[in-house]
CSV table of C-alpha atoms in Angstrom, one decimal:
chain,number,residue,atom,x,y,z
D,23,MET,CA,-103.3,103.8,19.5
D,24,ASN,CA,-99.7,103.7,20.5
D,25,ASP,CA,-99.3,107.4,20.7
D,26,LEU,CA,-102.6,107.9,22.6
D,27,VAL,CA,-101.7,105.3,25.2
D,28,ARG,CA,-98.2,106.5,25.7
D,29,GLN,CA,-99.2,110.2,25.8
D,30,HIS,CA,-102.1,109.9,28.2
D,31,SER,CA,-101.8,106.7,30.3
D,32,ALA,CA,-99.3,105.0,32.6
D,33,LEU,CA,-99.6,101.6,30.9
D,34,GLY,CA,-96.4,99.7,30.1
D,35,GLU,CA,-95.3,98.2,26.8
D,36,SER,CA,-96.6,94.7,27.8
D,37,ASP,CA,-100.0,96.2,28.5
D,38,LEU,CA,-100.0,98.0,25.2
D,39,ASP,CA,-99.1,94.7,23.5
D,40,TRP,CA,-102.2,93.1,25.2
D,41,LEU,CA,-104.4,95.9,23.9
D,42,HIS,CA,-103.1,95.4,20.4
D,43,LEU,CA,-103.9,91.7,20.7
D,44,LEU,CA,-107.4,92.6,21.9
D,45,VAL,CA,-108.0,95.1,19.1
D,46,SER,CA,-106.9,92.5,16.5
D,47,GLU,CA,-109.6,90.2,17.8
D,48,TRP,CA,-112.5,92.5,18.8
D,49,GLN,CA,-114.2,92.6,15.3
D,50,LEU,CA,-115.5,89.2,16.4
D,51,LEU,CA,-117.1,90.6,19.6
D,52,SER,CA,-118.5,93.6,17.6
D,53,ASP,CA,-120.1,91.4,15.0
D,54,LEU,CA,-121.5,88.9,17.5
D,55,SER,CA,-122.9,91.8,19.6
D,56,PHE,CA,-124.4,93.8,16.6
D,57,ALA,CA,-122.7,96.7,18.5
D,58,ASP,CA,-120.0,99.4,18.2
D,59,LEU,CA,-117.0,99.0,20.5
D,60,VAL,CA,-115.0,101.9,21.9
D,61,LEU,CA,-111.9,101.2,24.1
D,62,TRP,CA,-111.4,103.7,26.9
D,63,ILE,CA,-108.2,103.9,28.9
D,64,PRO,CA,-107.9,105.9,32.2
D,65,THR,CA,-105.4,108.8,32.0
D,66,ARG,CA,-102.2,108.9,34.0
D,67,ASP,CA,-103.7,111.1,36.7
D,68,GLY,CA,-107.0,109.1,36.9
D,69,THR,CA,-109.3,112.0,36.3
D,70,ARG,CA,-110.3,111.3,32.7
D,71,TYR,CA,-110.7,108.6,30.1
D,72,VAL,CA,-109.2,108.6,26.5
D,73,SER,CA,-110.7,106.6,23.7
D,74,VAL,CA,-107.8,104.8,21.9
D,75,ALA,CA,-109.6,102.5,19.5
D,76,GLN,CA,-113.1,102.0,17.9
D,77,MET,CA,-114.8,99.2,16.0
D,78,ARG,CA,-118.1,99.2,14.0
D,79,PRO,CA,-120.1,96.0,13.4
D,80,ASN,CA,-120.5,94.3,10.0
D,81,THR,CA,-123.7,92.7,11.2
D,82,GLY,CA,-125.8,95.8,12.2
D,83,PRO,CA,-126.2,99.6,12.1
D,84,THR,CA,-123.6,101.7,13.8
D,85,SER,CA,-124.3,103.8,16.9
D,86,TYR,CA,-121.5,106.3,16.1
D,87,HIS,CA,-121.3,108.1,12.9
D,88,ASP,CA,-118.3,110.1,14.1
D,89,ASP,CA,-114.8,108.9,14.9
D,90,MET,CA,-114.5,108.6,18.7
D,91,VAL,CA,-110.7,107.9,18.8
D,92,GLY,CA,-108.8,110.5,20.7
D,93,HIS,CA,-111.8,111.8,22.7
D,94,LEU,CA,-111.3,112.7,26.3
D,95,VAL,CA,-114.1,112.6,28.9
D,96,PRO,CA,-113.8,113.4,32.6
D,97,ARG,CA,-114.3,110.7,35.2
D,98,GLY,CA,-117.9,110.8,36.5
D,99,ARG,CA,-119.6,111.8,33.3
D,100,ARG,CA,-120.0,108.1,32.3
D,101,PRO,CA,-120.9,106.1,35.4
D,102,LEU,CA,-120.9,102.8,33.6
D,103,LEU,CA,-117.2,103.3,32.7
D,104,ASP,CA,-116.4,104.2,36.4
D,105,ALA,CA,-118.3,101.1,37.7
D,106,ALA,CA,-116.6,98.7,35.3
D,107,LEU,CA,-113.1,100.1,36.0
D,108,ASP,CA,-113.5,100.3,39.8
D,109,GLU,CA,-115.4,97.0,40.3
D,110,GLY,CA,-113.9,95.0,37.5
D,111,ARG,CA,-117.3,93.6,36.3
D,112,ILE,CA,-119.5,93.9,33.3
D,113,VAL,CA,-122.0,96.7,33.9
D,114,ARG,CA,-125.3,96.7,32.0
D,115,GLU,CA,-127.5,98.9,34.3
D,116,GLY,CA,-129.1,102.1,33.1
D,117,ASP,CA,-131.6,103.3,30.5
D,118,PRO,CA,-130.8,103.6,26.8
D,119,GLU,CA,-129.1,106.8,25.7
D,120,TRP,CA,-130.5,108.8,22.8
D,121,ARG,CA,-128.1,109.9,20.1
D,122,GLU,CA,-129.5,111.9,17.2
D,123,GLU,CA,-133.0,110.4,17.9
D,124,VAL,CA,-131.5,106.9,18.0
D,125,PRO,CA,-131.8,104.8,21.2
D,126,VAL,CA,-128.5,103.2,22.1
D,127,ARG,CA,-127.9,100.6,24.8
D,128,VAL,CA,-124.6,101.0,26.5
D,129,GLU,CA,-122.7,98.3,28.4
D,130,SER,CA,-119.2,98.4,29.9
D,131,ILE,CA,-116.7,95.5,29.8
D,132,PRO,CA,-113.5,95.7,31.8
D,133,VAL,CA,-110.3,94.7,30.0
D,134,ARG,CA,-108.3,92.6,32.4
D,135,ARG,CA,-104.7,91.4,32.2
D,136,GLU,CA,-102.9,89.5,34.9
D,137,GLY,CA,-105.4,90.6,37.5
D,138,ARG,CA,-105.3,94.3,36.6
D,139,VAL,CA,-108.0,96.3,34.8
D,140,LEU,CA,-106.3,98.2,32.0
D,141,GLY,CA,-109.3,99.9,30.5
D,142,VAL,CA,-113.0,99.5,29.6
D,143,ILE,CA,-114.8,98.5,26.4
D,144,ALA,CA,-118.0,100.5,25.9
D,145,ARG,CA,-120.4,98.3,23.9
D,146,ASN,CA,-123.0,100.5,22.2
D,147,THR,CA,-126.0,98.8,20.5
D,148,ASN,CA,-128.3,100.6,18.1
D,149,LEU,CA,-131.8,99.7,19.3
D,150,LEU,CA,-133.6,101.3,16.4
D,151,THR,CA,-133.8,98.1,14.4
D,152,VAL,CA,-134.4,95.7,17.3
D,153,ARG,CA,-136.9,92.9,16.4
D,154,THR,CA,-137.7,89.4,17.6
D,155,PRO,CA,-134.3,87.7,17.5
D,156,SER,CA,-133.9,84.6,15.3
D,157,ARG,CA,-131.9,81.5,16.3
D,158,LEU,CA,-128.9,82.9,14.6
D,159,GLU,CA,-129.1,86.2,16.4
D,160,LEU,CA,-129.6,84.5,19.8
D,161,THR,CA,-126.5,82.3,19.1
D,162,TYR,CA,-124.5,85.4,18.2
D,163,LEU,CA,-125.6,87.3,21.4
D,164,GLN,CA,-124.9,84.3,23.7
D,165,SER,CA,-121.5,83.9,22.1
D,166,ALA,CA,-120.8,87.6,22.5
D,167,SER,CA,-121.8,87.4,26.2
D,168,ASP,CA,-119.3,84.5,26.7
D,169,LEU,CA,-116.5,86.4,25.0
D,170,ALA,CA,-117.2,89.5,27.0
D,171,GLN,CA,-117.0,87.5,30.3
D,172,MET,CA,-113.6,86.1,29.1
D,173,ILE,CA,-112.3,89.6,28.3
D,174,ALA,CA,-113.4,90.7,31.8
D,175,ALA,CA,-111.7,87.7,33.3
D,176,GLY,CA,-108.5,88.2,31.3
D,177,THR,CA,-108.7,84.9,29.4
D,178,PHE,CA,-109.4,86.5,26.0
D,179,PRO,CA,-107.7,87.2,23.7
D,180,PHE,CA,-105.5,84.2,23.7
D,181,PRO,CA,-101.8,85.1,24.3
D,182,GLY,CA,-99.5,84.3,21.4
D,183,GLN,CA,-102.5,83.9,19.0
D,184,GLN,CA,-102.1,87.1,16.9
D,185,VAL,CA,-104.9,86.9,14.2
D,186,ASP,CA,-104.8,88.4,10.8
D,187,MET,CA,-108.5,89.5,10.5
D,188,ASP,CA,-108.1,90.0,6.8
D,189,ALA,CA,-107.2,86.4,6.3
D,190,SER,CA,-109.2,84.7,9.1
D,191,PRO,CA,-112.9,83.7,8.8
D,192,ARG,CA,-115.4,86.3,10.1
D,193,VAL,CA,-118.7,85.8,11.8
D,194,GLY,CA,-120.7,86.4,8.6
D,195,ASP,CA,-118.7,83.9,6.7
D,196,GLY,CA,-120.0,81.0,8.7
D,197,LEU,CA,-120.4,80.1,12.4
D,198,ILE,CA,-120.9,76.9,14.3
D,199,ARG,CA,-121.6,76.7,18.1
D,200,LEU,CA,-120.4,73.6,19.9
D,201,ASP,CA,-121.1,72.3,23.3
D,202,ALA,CA,-118.4,71.1,25.7
D,203,ASP,CA,-118.3,67.6,24.0
D,204,GLY,CA,-117.9,69.0,20.5
D,205,ILE,CA,-121.5,68.4,19.5
D,206,VAL,CA,-123.0,71.0,17.1
D,207,GLN,CA,-125.7,73.1,18.8
D,208,TYR,CA,-126.1,75.5,15.9
D,209,ALA,CA,-124.7,76.0,12.4
D,210,SER,CA,-125.4,79.1,10.4
D,211,PRO,CA,-126.6,78.7,6.8
D,212,ASN,CA,-123.2,79.8,5.4
D,213,ALA,CA,-121.5,77.2,7.6
D,214,LEU,CA,-123.8,74.5,6.5
D,215,SER,CA,-123.3,75.4,2.8
D,216,ALA,CA,-119.5,75.2,3.3
D,217,TYR,CA,-119.8,71.7,4.7
D,218,HIS,CA,-122.1,70.7,1.9
D,219,ARG,CA,-119.3,71.9,-0.4
D,220,LEU,CA,-117.0,69.3,1.3
D,221,GLY,CA,-119.5,66.5,0.6
D,222,LEU,CA,-121.8,66.5,3.7
D,223,ALA,CA,-125.2,65.2,2.8
D,224,SER,CA,-127.0,65.8,6.1
D,225,ASP,CA,-127.5,68.5,8.7
D,226,LEU,CA,-124.7,69.3,11.2
D,227,VAL,CA,-126.8,69.9,14.4
D,228,GLY,CA,-126.5,67.0,16.8
D,229,HIS,CA,-123.3,65.6,15.2
D,230,HIS,CA,-119.8,65.7,16.5
D,231,LEU,CA,-118.0,68.3,14.4
D,232,GLY,CA,-114.5,66.9,14.8
D,233,ARG,CA,-115.5,63.4,13.6
D,234,VAL,CA,-117.7,64.7,10.7
D,235,THR,CA,-114.8,66.9,9.6
D,236,ALA,CA,-112.2,64.1,9.8
D,237,GLU,CA,-114.5,61.8,7.7
D,238,LEU,CA,-114.9,64.4,5.0
D,239,ALA,CA,-111.2,65.0,4.7
D,240,PRO,CA,-109.5,62.6,2.3
D,241,SER,CA,-106.4,61.9,4.5
D,242,ARG,CA,-106.0,59.1,7.0
D,243,GLY,CA,-103.9,58.5,10.0
D,244,PRO,CA,-102.5,60.8,12.7
D,245,VAL,CA,-103.6,63.9,10.7
D,246,ASP,CA,-107.2,62.8,11.1
D,247,GLU,CA,-106.8,62.7,14.9
D,248,ALA,CA,-105.3,66.2,15.0
D,249,LEU,CA,-108.0,67.5,12.7
D,250,GLU,CA,-110.8,65.9,14.7
D,251,LYS,CA,-109.5,67.5,17.9
D,252,LEU,CA,-109.0,70.9,16.3
D,253,ALA,CA,-112.5,70.9,14.8
D,254,SER,CA,-113.9,70.0,18.2
D,255,GLY,CA,-112.7,73.3,19.5
D,256,TRP,CA,-110.4,72.1,22.2
D,257,ALA,CA,-107.8,74.8,21.5
D,258,PRO,CA,-107.6,78.1,19.7
D,259,ARG,CA,-106.3,77.0,16.3
D,260,GLU,CA,-106.7,77.6,12.6
D,261,THR,CA,-106.6,75.1,9.7
D,262,GLU,CA,-107.9,74.3,6.3
D,263,VAL,CA,-109.9,71.2,5.3
D,264,GLU,CA,-110.0,70.0,1.7
D,265,GLY,CA,-112.4,67.4,0.4
D,266,ASN,CA,-114.7,66.6,-2.5
D,267,GLY,CA,-113.1,69.5,-4.5
D,268,GLY,CA,-113.9,72.0,-1.8
D,269,VAL,CA,-111.7,73.9,0.7
D,270,ILE,CA,-112.9,75.5,3.9
D,271,GLN,CA,-110.9,77.5,6.4
D,272,LEU,CA,-111.7,76.8,10.1
D,273,ARG,CA,-110.9,78.8,13.2
D,274,ALA,CA,-111.7,77.3,16.6
D,275,ILE,CA,-112.3,79.5,19.7
D,276,PRO,CA,-112.8,77.8,23.0
D,277,LEU,CA,-115.4,79.5,25.3
D,278,LYS,CA,-114.5,79.7,29.0
D,279,PRO,CA,-116.6,82.5,30.4
D,280,LYS,CA,-116.2,81.2,34.0
D,281,GLY,CA,-112.8,79.5,33.7
D,282,THR,CA,-114.2,76.1,32.5
D,283,ARG,CA,-114.8,75.3,28.8
D,284,ILE,CA,-118.5,75.3,28.1
D,285,GLY,CA,-118.2,74.9,24.4
D,286,SER,CA,-116.5,76.5,21.4
D,287,LEU,CA,-117.1,78.8,18.5
D,288,VAL,CA,-115.9,77.6,15.1
D,289,LEU,CA,-115.7,80.3,12.4
D,290,LEU,CA,-115.4,79.0,8.8
D,291,ARG,CA,-115.1,80.3,5.3
D,292,ASP,CA,-115.5,78.6,2.0
D,293,VAL,CA,-112.1,79.4,0.3
D,294,THR,CA,-112.5,77.0,-2.6
D,295,GLU,CA,-112.4,79.6,-5.4
D,296,LEU,CA,-109.7,81.6,-3.6
D,297,ARG,CA,-107.4,78.5,-3.4
D,298,ARG,CA,-108.2,77.6,-7.0
D,299,ARG,CA,-107.1,81.0,-8.2
D,300,GLU,CA,-104.0,80.8,-6.0
D,301,ARG,CA,-103.0,77.5,-7.6
D,302,GLU,CA,-103.6,78.9,-11.0
D,303,LEU,CA,-101.3,81.8,-10.2
D,304,ILE,CA,-98.6,79.4,-8.8
D,305,THR,CA,-98.9,77.4,-12.0
D,306,LYS,CA,-98.6,80.6,-14.1
D,307,ASP,CA,-95.6,81.8,-12.1
D,308,ALA,CA,-93.9,78.4,-12.5
D,309,THR,CA,-94.6,78.5,-16.3
D,310,ILE,CA,-93.2,82.0,-16.6
D,311,ARG,CA,-90.1,81.0,-14.7
D,312,GLU,CA,-89.7,77.9,-16.9
D,313,ILE,CA,-90.0,80.1,-20.0
D,314,HIS,CA,-87.3,82.5,-18.7
D,315,HIS,CA,-85.1,79.4,-17.9
D,316,ARG,CA,-85.6,78.0,-21.4
D,317,VAL,CA,-84.9,81.4,-23.0
D,318,LYS,CA,-81.7,81.6,-21.0
D,319,ASN,CA,-80.7,78.1,-22.1
D,320,ASN,CA,-81.4,79.0,-25.8
D,321,LEU,CA,-79.5,82.2,-25.6
D,322,GLN,CA,-76.5,80.4,-24.0
D,323,THR,CA,-76.7,77.9,-26.9
D,324,VAL,CA,-76.7,80.7,-29.4
D,325,ALA,CA,-73.7,82.3,-27.6
D,326,ALA,CA,-71.9,79.0,-27.7
D,327,LEU,CA,-72.5,78.6,-31.4
D,328,LEU,CA,-71.3,82.1,-32.1
D,329,ARG,CA,-68.2,81.4,-30.0
D,330,LEU,CA,-67.5,78.2,-31.9
D,331,GLN,CA,-67.9,80.0,-35.2
D,332,ALA,CA,-65.6,82.8,-34.1
D,333,ARG,CA,-62.8,80.2,-33.5
D,334,ARG,CA,-63.1,79.0,-37.0
D,335,MET,CA,-63.0,82.5,-38.5
D,336,ASP,CA,-59.8,83.5,-40.4
D,337,SER,CA,-60.7,87.2,-40.3
D,338,GLU,CA,-59.6,89.0,-37.1
D,339,ARG,CA,-62.4,91.6,-37.6
D,340,GLY,CA,-64.9,88.7,-38.0
D,341,ARG,CA,-63.8,87.1,-34.8
D,342,GLU,CA,-64.1,90.4,-32.9
D,343,ALA,CA,-67.6,91.0,-34.3
D,344,LEU,CA,-68.7,87.5,-33.3
D,345,ASN,CA,-67.2,87.9,-29.8
D,346,GLU,CA,-69.1,91.2,-29.4
D,347,ALA,CA,-72.3,89.4,-30.4
D,348,VAL,CA,-71.5,86.7,-27.8
D,349,ARG,CA,-71.3,89.3,-25.0
D,350,ARG,CA,-74.5,91.0,-26.2
D,351,VAL,CA,-76.4,87.7,-26.1
D,352,GLY,CA,-74.8,86.8,-22.8
D,353,SER,CA,-76.0,90.0,-21.2
D,354,ILE,CA,-79.6,89.2,-22.1
D,355,ALA,CA,-79.2,85.6,-20.9
D,356,ILE,CA,-78.1,86.9,-17.5
D,357,VAL,CA,-81.3,88.9,-17.1
D,358,HIS,CA,-83.5,85.8,-18.1
D,359,GLU,CA,-81.5,83.7,-15.6
D,360,THR,CA,-82.3,86.1,-12.8
D,361,LEU,CA,-86.0,86.3,-13.9
D,362,SER,CA,-86.2,82.5,-13.9
D,363,GLN,CA,-85.5,82.6,-10.1
D,364,ASN,CA,-88.1,85.2,-9.2
D,365,LEU,CA,-91.8,85.1,-8.6
D,366,ASP,CA,-92.4,88.4,-10.5
D,367,GLU,CA,-91.1,90.3,-13.4
D,368,ARG,CA,-88.7,92.4,-11.4
D,369,VAL,CA,-85.0,91.8,-10.7
D,370,GLU,CA,-82.3,93.1,-8.3
D,371,PHE,CA,-80.1,94.7,-11.0
D,372,ASP,CA,-77.0,95.1,-8.9
D,373,GLU,CA,-76.2,91.4,-9.2
D,374,ILE,CA,-76.8,91.6,-13.0
D,375,ALA,CA,-74.6,94.6,-13.3
D,376,ASP,CA,-71.8,92.9,-11.5
D,377,ARG,CA,-72.0,89.8,-13.7
D,378,VAL,CA,-72.1,92.0,-16.9
D,379,ILE,CA,-69.0,93.9,-15.6
D,380,ALA,CA,-67.2,90.6,-15.0
D,381,MET,CA,-68.1,89.2,-18.4
D,382,VAL,CA,-67.0,92.3,-20.3
D,383,ALA,CA,-63.8,92.6,-18.2
D,384,GLU,CA,-62.6,89.3,-19.6
D,385,ILE,CA,-61.5,91.0,-22.8
D,386,SER,CA,-58.6,92.7,-20.9
D,387,PRO,CA,-57.8,90.5,-17.9
D,388,GLY,CA,-55.4,91.9,-15.4
D,389,LYS,CA,-55.0,95.2,-17.3
D,390,VAL,CA,-58.1,97.3,-16.5
D,391,GLU,CA,-59.9,97.3,-13.2
D,392,CYS,CA,-63.7,97.4,-13.4
D,393,ARG,CA,-65.8,98.2,-10.3
D,394,ARG,CA,-69.3,99.3,-9.4
D,395,THR,CA,-70.4,101.9,-6.8
D,396,GLY,CA,-73.9,102.8,-5.7
D,397,ARG,CA,-77.1,100.7,-6.2
D,398,PHE,CA,-79.3,100.1,-9.2
D,399,GLY,CA,-82.0,98.6,-7.0
D,400,ILE,CA,-85.0,96.6,-8.2
D,401,LEU,CA,-86.0,97.1,-11.8
D,402,ASP,CA,-88.7,95.8,-14.1
D,403,ALA,CA,-87.7,93.2,-16.6
D,404,GLU,CA,-88.7,95.6,-19.4
D,405,VAL,CA,-86.0,98.0,-18.1
D,406,ALA,CA,-83.5,95.4,-17.0
D,407,THR,CA,-83.1,93.6,-20.4
D,408,PRO,CA,-82.2,96.7,-22.5
D,409,LEU,CA,-80.2,98.2,-19.7
D,410,SER,CA,-78.0,95.1,-19.5
D,411,MET,CA,-77.3,95.4,-23.2
D,412,VAL,CA,-76.6,99.2,-22.8
D,413,LEU,CA,-74.2,98.5,-19.9
D,414,THR,CA,-72.4,95.8,-22.0
D,415,GLU,CA,-71.9,98.1,-25.0
D,416,VAL,CA,-70.7,101.1,-22.9
D,417,LEU,CA,-68.2,98.9,-21.0
D,418,GLN,CA,-67.0,97.1,-24.0
D,419,ASN,CA,-66.5,100.5,-25.8
D,420,ALA,CA,-64.5,101.8,-22.9
D,421,LEU,CA,-62.2,98.8,-22.6
D,422,GLU,CA,-61.6,98.6,-26.3
D,423,HIS,CA,-61.0,102.3,-27.1
D,424,ALA,CA,-59.9,104.0,-23.9
D,425,PHE,CA,-56.8,101.9,-23.3
D,426,PRO,CA,-54.8,101.4,-26.5
D,427,ALA,CA,-51.7,99.2,-26.6
D,428,GLY,CA,-52.8,97.3,-23.5
D,429,GLU,CA,-52.5,100.2,-21.1
D,430,ARG,CA,-53.5,99.7,-17.5
D,431,GLY,CA,-56.4,101.7,-16.1
D,432,ALA,CA,-59.8,101.7,-14.3
D,433,VAL,CA,-63.4,101.9,-15.2
D,434,GLU,CA,-66.1,102.7,-12.6
D,435,VAL,CA,-69.8,102.2,-12.9
D,436,ALA,CA,-71.7,104.4,-10.5
D,437,ALA,CA,-75.5,104.1,-10.1
D,438,VAL,CA,-77.8,106.4,-8.1
D,439,ARG,CA,-81.6,106.0,-7.8
D,440,GLY,CA,-83.6,109.2,-8.0
D,441,GLU,CA,-85.0,108.7,-4.5
D,442,ALA,CA,-81.5,109.2,-3.1
D,443,ARG,CA,-81.1,112.5,-5.0
D,444,GLY,CA,-84.3,114.3,-4.0
D,445,GLU,CA,-87.8,114.8,-5.1
D,446,GLU,CA,-87.0,116.4,-8.4
D,447,THR,CA,-85.2,113.3,-9.7
D,448,ALA,CA,-87.6,110.7,-8.0
D,449,GLY,CA,-88.4,107.9,-10.4
D,450,ARG,CA,-85.1,108.1,-12.3
D,451,LEU,CA,-81.9,106.2,-12.4
D,452,LEU,CA,-78.6,108.0,-13.1
D,453,ILE,CA,-75.7,105.8,-14.3
D,454,THR,CA,-72.2,107.1,-14.9
D,455,VAL,CA,-69.5,105.0,-16.5
D,456,GLN,CA,-66.2,106.7,-16.2
D,457,ASP,CA,-62.7,105.6,-17.3
D,458,ASN,CA,-59.2,107.2,-16.9
D,459,GLY,CA,-58.1,106.3,-20.4
D,460,CYS,CA,-57.0,108.3,-23.4
D,461,GLY,CA,-60.2,110.3,-23.7
D,462,LEU,CA,-62.4,111.2,-26.7
D,463,PRO,CA,-60.9,112.1,-30.1
D,464,GLY,CA,-61.2,115.7,-31.3
D,465,GLY,CA,-64.5,116.7,-32.8
D,466,PHE,CA,-66.2,113.5,-31.5
D,467,ASP,CA,-70.0,113.7,-31.4
D,468,PRO,CA,-71.6,110.8,-29.5
D,469,GLN,CA,-75.0,111.6,-31.0
D,470,ARG,CA,-73.7,111.1,-34.5
D,471,ALA,CA,-71.0,108.5,-34.1
D,472,GLY,CA,-71.7,105.6,-36.4
D,473,ASN,CA,-70.2,102.5,-34.8
D,474,LEU,CA,-72.6,99.7,-34.1
D,475,GLY,CA,-72.1,99.8,-30.3
D,476,LEU,CA,-73.1,103.4,-29.9
D,477,GLN,CA,-76.0,103.0,-32.3
D,478,ILE,CA,-77.3,100.2,-30.1
D,479,VAL,CA,-76.9,102.4,-27.0
D,480,ARG,CA,-78.7,105.4,-28.5
D,481,THR,CA,-81.5,103.3,-29.8
D,482,LEU,CA,-82.1,101.4,-26.5
D,483,VAL,CA,-81.6,104.4,-24.2
D,484,GLU,CA,-83.6,107.0,-26.1
D,485,GLY,CA,-86.0,104.8,-27.9
D,486,GLU,CA,-86.9,101.8,-25.7
D,487,LEU,CA,-86.0,103.2,-22.2
D,488,GLY,CA,-87.1,106.8,-22.9
D,489,GLY,CA,-83.9,108.2,-21.3
D,490,ALA,CA,-81.0,110.4,-22.2
D,491,PHE,CA,-77.4,109.4,-23.2
D,492,ASP,CA,-74.3,111.5,-23.4
D,493,MET,CA,-70.5,111.0,-23.6
D,494,LEU,CA,-68.3,113.8,-22.1
D,495,PRO,CA,-64.5,114.2,-21.5
D,496,VAL,CA,-63.4,114.1,-17.9
D,497,PRO,CA,-62.6,117.6,-16.8
D,498,ALA,CA,-58.8,118.5,-16.5
D,499,PRO,CA,-56.5,117.9,-14.9
D,500,GLU,CA,-57.8,114.3,-15.0
D,501,ARG,CA,-58.3,112.5,-18.3
D,502,GLY,CA,-60.7,109.9,-19.5
D,503,THR,CA,-64.3,109.7,-20.7
D,504,ARG,CA,-67.6,109.8,-18.8
D,505,VAL,CA,-70.8,108.2,-20.2
D,506,VAL,CA,-74.0,109.5,-18.5
D,507,LEU,CA,-77.3,107.6,-18.7
D,508,ASP,CA,-80.4,109.1,-17.2
D,509,ILE,CA,-83.3,106.6,-17.3
D,510,PRO,CA,-86.9,106.7,-15.9
D,511,VAL,CA,-87.7,103.8,-13.6
D,512,ARG,CA,-90.6,102.9,-11.5
D,513,ALA,CA,-90.2,103.2,-7.8
D,514,PRO,CA,-90.2,99.9,-5.9
D,515,LYS,CA,-93.4,99.0,-4.1
């Protein structure tokens, strides 16, 4: 719609915002009218109309089987559009049109904002299934007529009341029509069923909806007064009411077709099961976070016990082995600590990488500088946990073997997501760990080296992560070792 309005019309950004607000609400008018809606905007030179939006009803058959958006028609071909635009009134004159052997009644509703007519809504009703209307249909049509008059007067939609139509109640979910005093004139069967879910034992017609709703809600005090006023339809508001184990969602729409409130529409939906499932998910999420928190605490306890045991060891090799185990356990604990703070099983790995780097760097404080470049991004827990261990092993190996006799140096961890490298590498993470140490010994084969750290790296990268691992000497004239990890990852949603 933005492109069509800006390309063909002279409307400003504030006018476009108003049209967006209207389009976010007009499913309500379409459903109440049992009619298709097409929004026509006059072109910049005033010689044509362009259709910028279309809506089909959920309550009846459509009049248009084709998409009308983007169509241009010359001024004069559709007299009802001309009359509504020029005279600023709702135009209903004229005989039904025949479209593919289907009679269609066409009406035109001017769209007004701040005294100016921005465009015209063509309301098209399929007359093929017209029958004697029921009380529900009569209430729908009268409410649609009131809303159409408000659109023509510029009082609907309500400024500042952007509605999420996916989350808000719809006409078919339940509808209540109130008079100016808040007394129920009509309640649809779905609306009555929703109130019965709250504990209502009688009919709604003839009762004050605000007072009935406040009585069914379990709370007392000022909340009751606000709820009573909202359910009476005095202002355009949304809320939820809970009672007797049921939850209903209410949306009040004041009706002011001639500037004075004559009543209100209240749309409602029974969301009891939806809220129950949401609470179950919240409980499940809280349980998962608590499990991660306890796992982290247990791992930290294990690390503390290993550290304590290392201090009591007489063997230097035994102490080093236990300290390595402490770092391995600690890297896993960092992942679980991060997961315990999230609502899903995904983590921002950059923070984890920085903490792993800092933890491993403690074995050579002040001698080797460790730094990270690039971004790992968001990773699934099933990738983050083994990757944290791999990063720990690679860094630990570099700090222990690349800088003998306490030499000074630097280790850089570089990460690049595949999306930043092009389509061919999309869905992959390339990690490079490079040092400027003494380099690899002659004849060294990283795929066959037998120390425990490299065995862990190969097993995790190739087996669990499904990636590739290699160690290469840094090309001359520089010196050092470069470890390359290429790992498949799922792109963030």
